[in-house]
PDB file of C-alpha atoms in Angstrom:
ATOM      1  CA  SER A   1       0.475  28.151  93.419  1.00 83.00           C
ATOM      2  CA  GLY A   2      -0.264  28.611  97.135  1.00 87.00           C
ATOM      3  CA  VAL A   3      -3.011  25.967  96.983  1.00 92.00           C
ATOM      4  CA  ASP A   4      -0.698  23.626  95.057  1.00 89.00           C
ATOM      5  CA  MET A   5       2.035  23.997  97.697  1.00 89.00           C
ATOM      6  CA  ALA A   6      -0.481  23.417 100.507  1.00 91.00           C
ATOM      7  CA  LEU A   7      -1.744  20.232  98.835  1.00 94.00           C
ATOM      8  CA  TRP A   8       1.792  18.877  98.398  1.00 92.00           C
ATOM      9  CA  ASP A   9       2.530  19.757 102.016  1.00 92.00           C
ATOM     10  CA  SER A  10      -0.589  17.865 103.129  1.00 94.00           C
ATOM     11  CA  LYS A  11       0.293  14.860 100.961  1.00 94.00           C
ATOM     12  CA  GLY A  12       3.809  14.735 102.395  1.00 93.00           C
ATOM     13  CA  LYS A  13       2.487  14.913 105.953  1.00 95.00           C
ATOM     14  CA  LEU A  14      -0.075  12.152 105.281  1.00 95.00           C
ATOM     15  CA  ALA A  15       2.621   9.934 103.771  1.00 94.00           C
ATOM     16  CA  GLY A  16       5.077  10.783 106.566  1.00 94.00           C
ATOM     17  CA  MET A  17       7.688  11.579 103.920  1.00 93.00           C
ATOM     18  CA  PRO A  18       9.592  14.642 102.789  1.00 92.00           C
ATOM     19  CA  LEU A  19       8.497  15.895  99.364  1.00 89.00           C
ATOM     20  CA  TYR A  20      11.759  14.977  97.672  1.00 89.00           C
ATOM     21  CA  GLN A  21      10.953  11.319  98.394  1.00 92.00           C
ATOM     22  CA  LEU A  22       7.472  11.734  96.902  1.00 90.00           C
ATOM     23  CA  PHE A  23       9.115  13.216  93.816  1.00 89.00           C
ATOM     24  CA  GLY A  24      11.378  10.194  93.346  1.00 90.00           C
ATOM     25  CA  GLY A  25      14.220  10.657  95.827  1.00 90.00           C
ATOM     26  CA  LYS A  26      17.313  12.798  96.203  1.00 89.00           C
ATOM     27  CA  VAL A  27      19.230  13.658  93.057  1.00 88.00           C
ATOM     28  CA  ARG A  28      22.121  15.473  94.767  1.00 87.00           C
ATOM     29  CA  ALA A  29      23.599  15.880  98.224  1.00 86.00           C
ATOM     30  CA  GLY A  30      23.311  19.654  98.126  1.00 84.00           C
ATOM     31  CA  VAL A  31      23.134  22.723  95.941  1.00 85.00           C
ATOM     32  CA  PRO A  32      26.147  25.015  95.579  1.00 87.00           C
ATOM     33  CA  ILE A  33      25.717  28.548  96.854  1.00 89.00           C
ATOM     34  CA  TYR A  34      27.871  31.585  96.373  1.00 92.00           C
ATOM     35  CA  ARG A  35      28.937  34.205  98.853  1.00 95.00           C
ATOM     36  CA  HIS A  36      30.027  37.756  98.164  1.00 94.00           C
ATOM     37  CA  ALA A  37      33.594  38.714  99.039  1.00 95.00           C
ATOM     38  CA  ASP A  38      35.169  42.119  98.785  1.00 92.00           C
ATOM     39  CA  GLY A  39      38.198  43.894 100.130  1.00 91.00           C
ATOM     40  CA  ARG A  40      40.017  47.205 100.115  1.00 88.00           C
ATOM     41  CA  ASP A  41      42.641  45.573  97.910  1.00 89.00           C
ATOM     42  CA  ILE A  42      43.324  42.268  96.189  1.00 91.00           C
ATOM     43  CA  ALA A  43      45.215  40.840  99.177  1.00 92.00           C
ATOM     44  CA  GLU A  44      42.258  41.433 101.518  1.00 93.00           C
ATOM     45  CA  LEU A  45      39.846  40.058  98.923  1.00 94.00           C
ATOM     46  CA  ALA A  46      41.957  36.901  98.484  1.00 94.00           C
ATOM     47  CA  ASP A  47      42.009  36.445 102.278  1.00 95.00           C
ATOM     48  CA  ASN A  48      38.213  36.794 102.426  1.00 95.00           C
ATOM     49  CA  ILE A  49      37.818  34.223  99.647  1.00 96.00           C
ATOM     50  CA  ALA A  50      40.162  31.864 101.526  1.00 95.00           C
ATOM     51  CA  ARG A  51      37.961  32.183 104.642  1.00 96.00           C
ATOM     52  CA  TYR A  52      34.913  31.188 102.603  1.00 97.00           C
ATOM     53  CA  ARG A  53      36.845  28.255 101.138  1.00 95.00           C
ATOM     54  CA  GLU A  54      37.631  27.062 104.683  1.00 95.00           C
ATOM     55  CA  GLN A  55      33.848  27.013 105.305  1.00 95.00           C
ATOM     56  CA  GLY A  56      33.345  24.803 102.241  1.00 93.00           C
ATOM     57  CA  ILE A  57      32.063  27.566  99.960  1.00 95.00           C
ATOM     58  CA  THR A  58      33.122  26.761  96.390  1.00 95.00           C
ATOM     59  CA  HIS A  59      31.595  29.742  94.517  1.00 97.00           C
ATOM     60  CA  VAL A  60      32.467  33.362  95.372  1.00 97.00           C
ATOM     61  CA  ARG A  61      31.327  36.638  93.825  1.00 96.00           C
ATOM     62  CA  CYS A  62      34.245  39.085  93.907  1.00 95.00           C
ATOM     63  CA  GLN A  63      34.651  42.839  94.122  1.00 89.00           C
ATOM     64  CA  SER A  64      37.638  44.852  95.262  1.00 81.00           C
ATOM     65  CA  GLY A  65      37.817  48.440  96.417  1.00 69.00           C
ATOM     66  CA  GLY A  66      34.491  49.474  94.899  1.00 61.00           C
ATOM     67  CA  TYR A  67      33.786  49.655  91.195  1.00 54.00           C
ATOM     68  CA  GLY A  68      36.771  50.585  89.096  1.00 48.00           C
ATOM     69  CA  GLY A  69      39.191  49.634  91.874  1.00 47.00           C
ATOM     70  CA  GLY A  70      38.228  52.569  94.061  1.00 50.00           C
ATOM     71  CA  ALA A  71      35.196  54.123  95.616  1.00 47.00           C
ATOM     72  CA  PHE A  72      32.858  56.161  93.468  1.00 41.00           C
ATOM     73  CA  GLY A  73      34.154  59.673  93.284  1.00 45.00           C
ATOM     74  CA  LYS A  74      33.287  63.079  92.020  1.00 49.00           C
ATOM     75  CA  PRO A  75      33.087  63.186  88.244  1.00 50.00           C
ATOM     76  CA  PRO A  76      35.649  65.082  86.223  1.00 55.00           C
ATOM     77  CA  ALA A  77      34.507  68.605  85.392  1.00 55.00           C
ATOM     78  CA  GLN A  78      33.502  67.665  81.828  1.00 52.00           C
ATOM     79  CA  ALA A  79      31.256  64.845  83.089  1.00 50.00           C
ATOM     80  CA  ALA A  80      29.754  66.653  86.096  1.00 48.00           C
ATOM     81  CA  ALA A  81      26.615  67.674  84.259  1.00 49.00           C
ATOM     82  CA  SER A  82      25.830  64.095  83.275  1.00 50.00           C
ATOM     83  CA  ALA A  83      26.384  62.517  86.695  1.00 48.00           C
ATOM     84  CA  ALA A  84      22.868  62.702  88.111  1.00 52.00           C
ATOM     85  CA  ASP A  85      23.602  61.393  91.608  1.00 54.00           C
ATOM     86  CA  GLY A  86      26.913  63.146  92.170  1.00 54.00           C
ATOM     87  CA  VAL A  87      29.059  60.026  91.747  1.00 60.00           C
ATOM     88  CA  TYR A  88      30.912  58.875  88.708  1.00 69.00           C
ATOM     89  CA  LEU A  89      32.141  55.549  87.394  1.00 78.00           C
ATOM     90  CA  ASP A  90      35.271  55.733  85.285  1.00 87.00           C
ATOM     91  CA  ALA A  91      34.362  52.870  82.916  1.00 90.00           C
ATOM     92  CA  ARG A  92      37.849  52.561  81.394  1.00 92.00           C
ATOM     93  CA  LYS A  93      39.475  52.287  84.819  1.00 91.00           C
ATOM     94  CA  TYR A  94      36.809  49.807  85.933  1.00 92.00           C
ATOM     95  CA  LEU A  95      37.482  47.620  82.869  1.00 94.00           C
ATOM     96  CA  ARG A  96      41.247  47.638  83.391  1.00 94.00           C
ATOM     97  CA  ASP A  97      41.006  47.074  87.143  1.00 92.00           C
ATOM     98  CA  THR A  98      38.469  44.244  86.850  1.00 94.00           C
ATOM     99  CA  VAL A  99      40.615  42.289  84.399  1.00 96.00           C
ATOM    100  CA  LYS A 100      43.660  42.908  86.603  1.00 95.00           C
ATOM    101  CA  LEU A 101      41.650  41.764  89.638  1.00 95.00           C
ATOM    102  CA  PHE A 102      40.779  38.383  88.120  1.00 97.00           C
ATOM    103  CA  ASP A 103      44.290  37.931  86.744  1.00 97.00           C
ATOM    104  CA  GLU A 104      45.685  38.418  90.244  1.00 96.00           C
ATOM    105  CA  LEU A 105      43.022  36.245  91.909  1.00 96.00           C
ATOM    106  CA  ARG A 106      43.671  33.341  89.537  1.00 97.00           C
ATOM    107  CA  SER A 107      47.431  33.719  90.146  1.00 96.00           C
ATOM    108  CA  ARG A 108      46.898  33.518  93.900  1.00 95.00           C
ATOM    109  CA  LEU A 109      43.993  31.054  94.108  1.00 94.00           C
ATOM    110  CA  GLY A 110      44.231  28.958  90.969  1.00 95.00           C
ATOM    111  CA  PHE A 111      41.177  27.538  89.235  1.00 96.00           C
ATOM    112  CA  ASP A 112      39.806  25.355  92.055  1.00 94.00           C
ATOM    113  CA  VAL A 113      37.368  28.064  93.158  1.00 96.00           C
ATOM    114  CA  GLU A 114      34.466  29.301  91.047  1.00 97.00           C
ATOM    115  CA  LEU A 115      34.610  33.096  90.754  1.00 98.00           C
ATOM    116  CA  CYS A 116      31.775  35.413  89.762  1.00 97.00           C
ATOM    117  CA  HIS A 117      31.516  39.157  89.232  1.00 96.00           C
ATOM    118  CA  ASP A 118      28.565  41.566  89.210  1.00 94.00           C
ATOM    119  CA  VAL A 119      28.750  44.545  86.838  1.00 93.00           C
ATOM    120  CA  HIS A 120      25.466  45.951  88.218  1.00 91.00           C
ATOM    121  CA  GLU A 121      24.438  47.095  84.723  1.00 90.00           C
ATOM    122  CA  ARG A 122      26.842  50.052  84.873  1.00 89.00           C
ATOM    123  CA  LEU A 123      28.621  49.635  81.541  1.00 93.00           C
ATOM    124  CA  LYS A 124      27.715  50.613  78.027  1.00 95.00           C
ATOM    125  CA  PRO A 125      26.875  47.455  76.070  1.00 96.00           C
ATOM    126  CA  ILE A 126      29.969  47.632  73.882  1.00 96.00           C
ATOM    127  CA  ASP A 127      32.163  47.861  77.009  1.00 97.00           C
ATOM    128  CA  ALA A 128      30.301  44.918  78.583  1.00 97.00           C
ATOM    129  CA  ILE A 129      31.106  42.833  75.503  1.00 97.00           C
ATOM    130  CA  GLY A 130      34.764  43.810  75.760  1.00 97.00           C
ATOM    131  CA  LEU A 131      34.894  42.972  79.463  1.00 97.00           C
ATOM    132  CA  ALA A 132      33.256  39.563  78.985  1.00 98.00           C
ATOM    133  CA  ARG A 133      35.764  38.698  76.269  1.00 98.00           C
ATOM    134  CA  GLN A 134      38.749  39.865  78.323  1.00 98.00           C
ATOM    135  CA  LEU A 135      37.581  37.770  81.297  1.00 98.00           C
ATOM    136  CA  GLU A 136      37.420  34.527  79.278  1.00 98.00           C
ATOM    137  CA  PRO A 137      40.927  33.302  80.290  1.00 98.00           C
ATOM    138  CA  TYR A 138      39.918  33.521  83.982  1.00 98.00           C
ATOM    139  CA  GLU A 139      36.967  31.131  83.522  1.00 98.00           C
ATOM    140  CA  LEU A 140      34.372  32.959  85.594  1.00 98.00           C
ATOM    141  CA  PHE A 141      31.420  30.905  86.773  1.00 98.00           C
ATOM    142  CA  PHE A 142      29.297  33.838  85.616  1.00 97.00           C
ATOM    143  CA  LEU A 143      29.371  37.550  84.855  1.00 97.00           C
ATOM    144  CA  GLU A 144      26.261  39.084  86.398  1.00 95.00           C
ATOM    145  CA  ASP A 145      24.131  41.890  84.956  1.00 94.00           C
ATOM    146  CA  PRO A 146      26.667  43.011  82.351  1.00 94.00           C
ATOM    147  CA  ILE A 147      24.017  44.952  80.411  1.00 93.00           C
ATOM    148  CA  ALA A 148      21.280  47.272  81.662  1.00 91.00           C
ATOM    149  CA  LEU A 149      17.627  46.299  81.237  1.00 85.00           C
ATOM    150  CA  GLU A 150      17.034  49.081  78.750  1.00 89.00           C
ATOM    151  CA  ASP A 151      19.861  47.721  76.581  1.00 91.00           C
ATOM    152  CA  GLY A 152      18.563  44.149  76.621  1.00 85.00           C
ATOM    153  CA  GLU A 153      18.673  43.779  72.825  1.00 89.00           C
ATOM    154  CA  TRP A 154      22.478  43.809  73.140  1.00 94.00           C
ATOM    155  CA  LEU A 155      22.395  40.442  74.924  1.00 92.00           C
ATOM    156  CA  ARG A 156      22.248  38.660  71.557  1.00 94.00           C
ATOM    157  CA  GLN A 157      25.504  40.316  70.526  1.00 96.00           C
ATOM    158  CA  LEU A 158      27.087  39.686  73.917  1.00 96.00           C
ATOM    159  CA  ARG A 159      26.124  35.998  73.829  1.00 96.00           C
ATOM    160  CA  ALA A 160      27.471  35.661  70.269  1.00 96.00           C
ATOM    161  CA  GLN A 161      30.838  37.219  71.125  1.00 96.00           C
ATOM    162  CA  THR A 162      31.864  35.579  74.391  1.00 96.00           C
ATOM    163  CA  ARG A 163      31.994  32.229  76.083  1.00 96.00           C
ATOM    164  CA  THR A 164      31.917  33.810  79.555  1.00 97.00           C
ATOM    165  CA  PRO A 165      28.743  32.521  81.246  1.00 97.00           C
ATOM    166  CA  LEU A 166      26.158  35.251  81.778  1.00 97.00           C
ATOM    167  CA  ALA A 167      23.698  35.885  84.603  1.00 95.00           C
ATOM    168  CA  GLN A 168      20.975  38.482  84.228  1.00 93.00           C
ATOM    169  CA  GLY A 169      17.712  39.558  85.757  1.00 86.00           C
ATOM    170  CA  GLU A 170      18.210  40.866  89.272  1.00 83.00           C
ATOM    171  CA  LEU A 171      15.963  43.828  88.478  1.00 82.00           C
ATOM    172  CA  PHE A 172      13.362  41.899  86.460  1.00 83.00           C
ATOM    173  CA  ASN A 173       9.856  41.807  87.864  1.00 82.00           C
ATOM    174  CA  HIS A 174       7.742  40.242  85.120  1.00 82.00           C
ATOM    175  CA  PRO A 175       8.090  37.011  83.084  1.00 82.00           C
ATOM    176  CA  PHE A 176       8.023  38.944  79.804  1.00 84.00           C
ATOM    177  CA  GLU A 177      11.401  40.379  80.802  1.00 84.00           C
ATOM    178  CA  TRP A 178      13.112  37.000  81.001  1.00 84.00           C
ATOM    179  CA  ARG A 179      11.073  34.763  78.705  1.00 88.00           C
ATOM    180  CA  THR A 180      13.125  35.630  75.601  1.00 89.00           C
ATOM    181  CA  LEU A 181      16.407  35.278  77.507  1.00 89.00           C
ATOM    182  CA  ILE A 182      15.539  31.700  78.406  1.00 89.00           C
ATOM    183  CA  ALA A 183      13.892  30.746  75.094  1.00 92.00           C
ATOM    184  CA  GLU A 184      16.847  32.028  73.057  1.00 93.00           C
ATOM    185  CA  ARG A 185      19.469  30.852  75.583  1.00 94.00           C
ATOM    186  CA  LEU A 186      20.928  34.323  75.863  1.00 93.00           C
ATOM    187  CA  VAL A 187      21.909  33.816  79.516  1.00 94.00           C
ATOM    188  CA  ASP A 188      23.278  30.882  81.461  1.00 95.00           C
ATOM    189  CA  PHE A 189      21.751  31.852  84.808  1.00 93.00           C
ATOM    190  CA  ILE A 190      18.574  33.767  85.501  1.00 90.00           C
ATOM    191  CA  CYS A 191      18.653  35.823  88.694  1.00 85.00           C
ATOM    192  CA  VAL A 192      15.082  36.802  89.446  1.00 78.00           C
ATOM    193  CA  HIS A 193      13.309  37.456  92.704  1.00 73.00           C
ATOM    194  CA  ILE A 194      10.784  34.745  93.435  1.00 68.00           C
TER     195      ILE A 194
END
């Protein structure tokens, strides 16, 4: 691929043209990007999103107050033995707070901004399915990494049970990990490191 890129670069320089002209011309004025916005509470998050909107950003990935609406904390006594790194995610609170977050954001901002959310693979698959379904009324642009890599077979069920667009693959490092996702259209966006 390095040789191929070098040859195209040489051809473009010889022609005195940018590569997009060699490929047939521009097809769009630009490509939308997203920025990440967070805040200690929903009001601060909404303000941060508004600042991005003023800069012309149309897609924003949202988080408020850490996962579950608050910072990771010490696990309850009954869960302490299973919390390997000393922090604990209260999945039920996270589910409730995330739905509440997008309900409040849509109330404040309307539907003229594309909102995204990253689960960071921290939910059990059945909870990820429930979250994706509950977020449908808020028309997310995508829900990122709802299911952990090791639970990838659940993506078929997730895709079948929600219309929320899905993004997956931030932790992928080999084409075999995403080939099936693309071939079977199990995700809407693939997020892999080049």
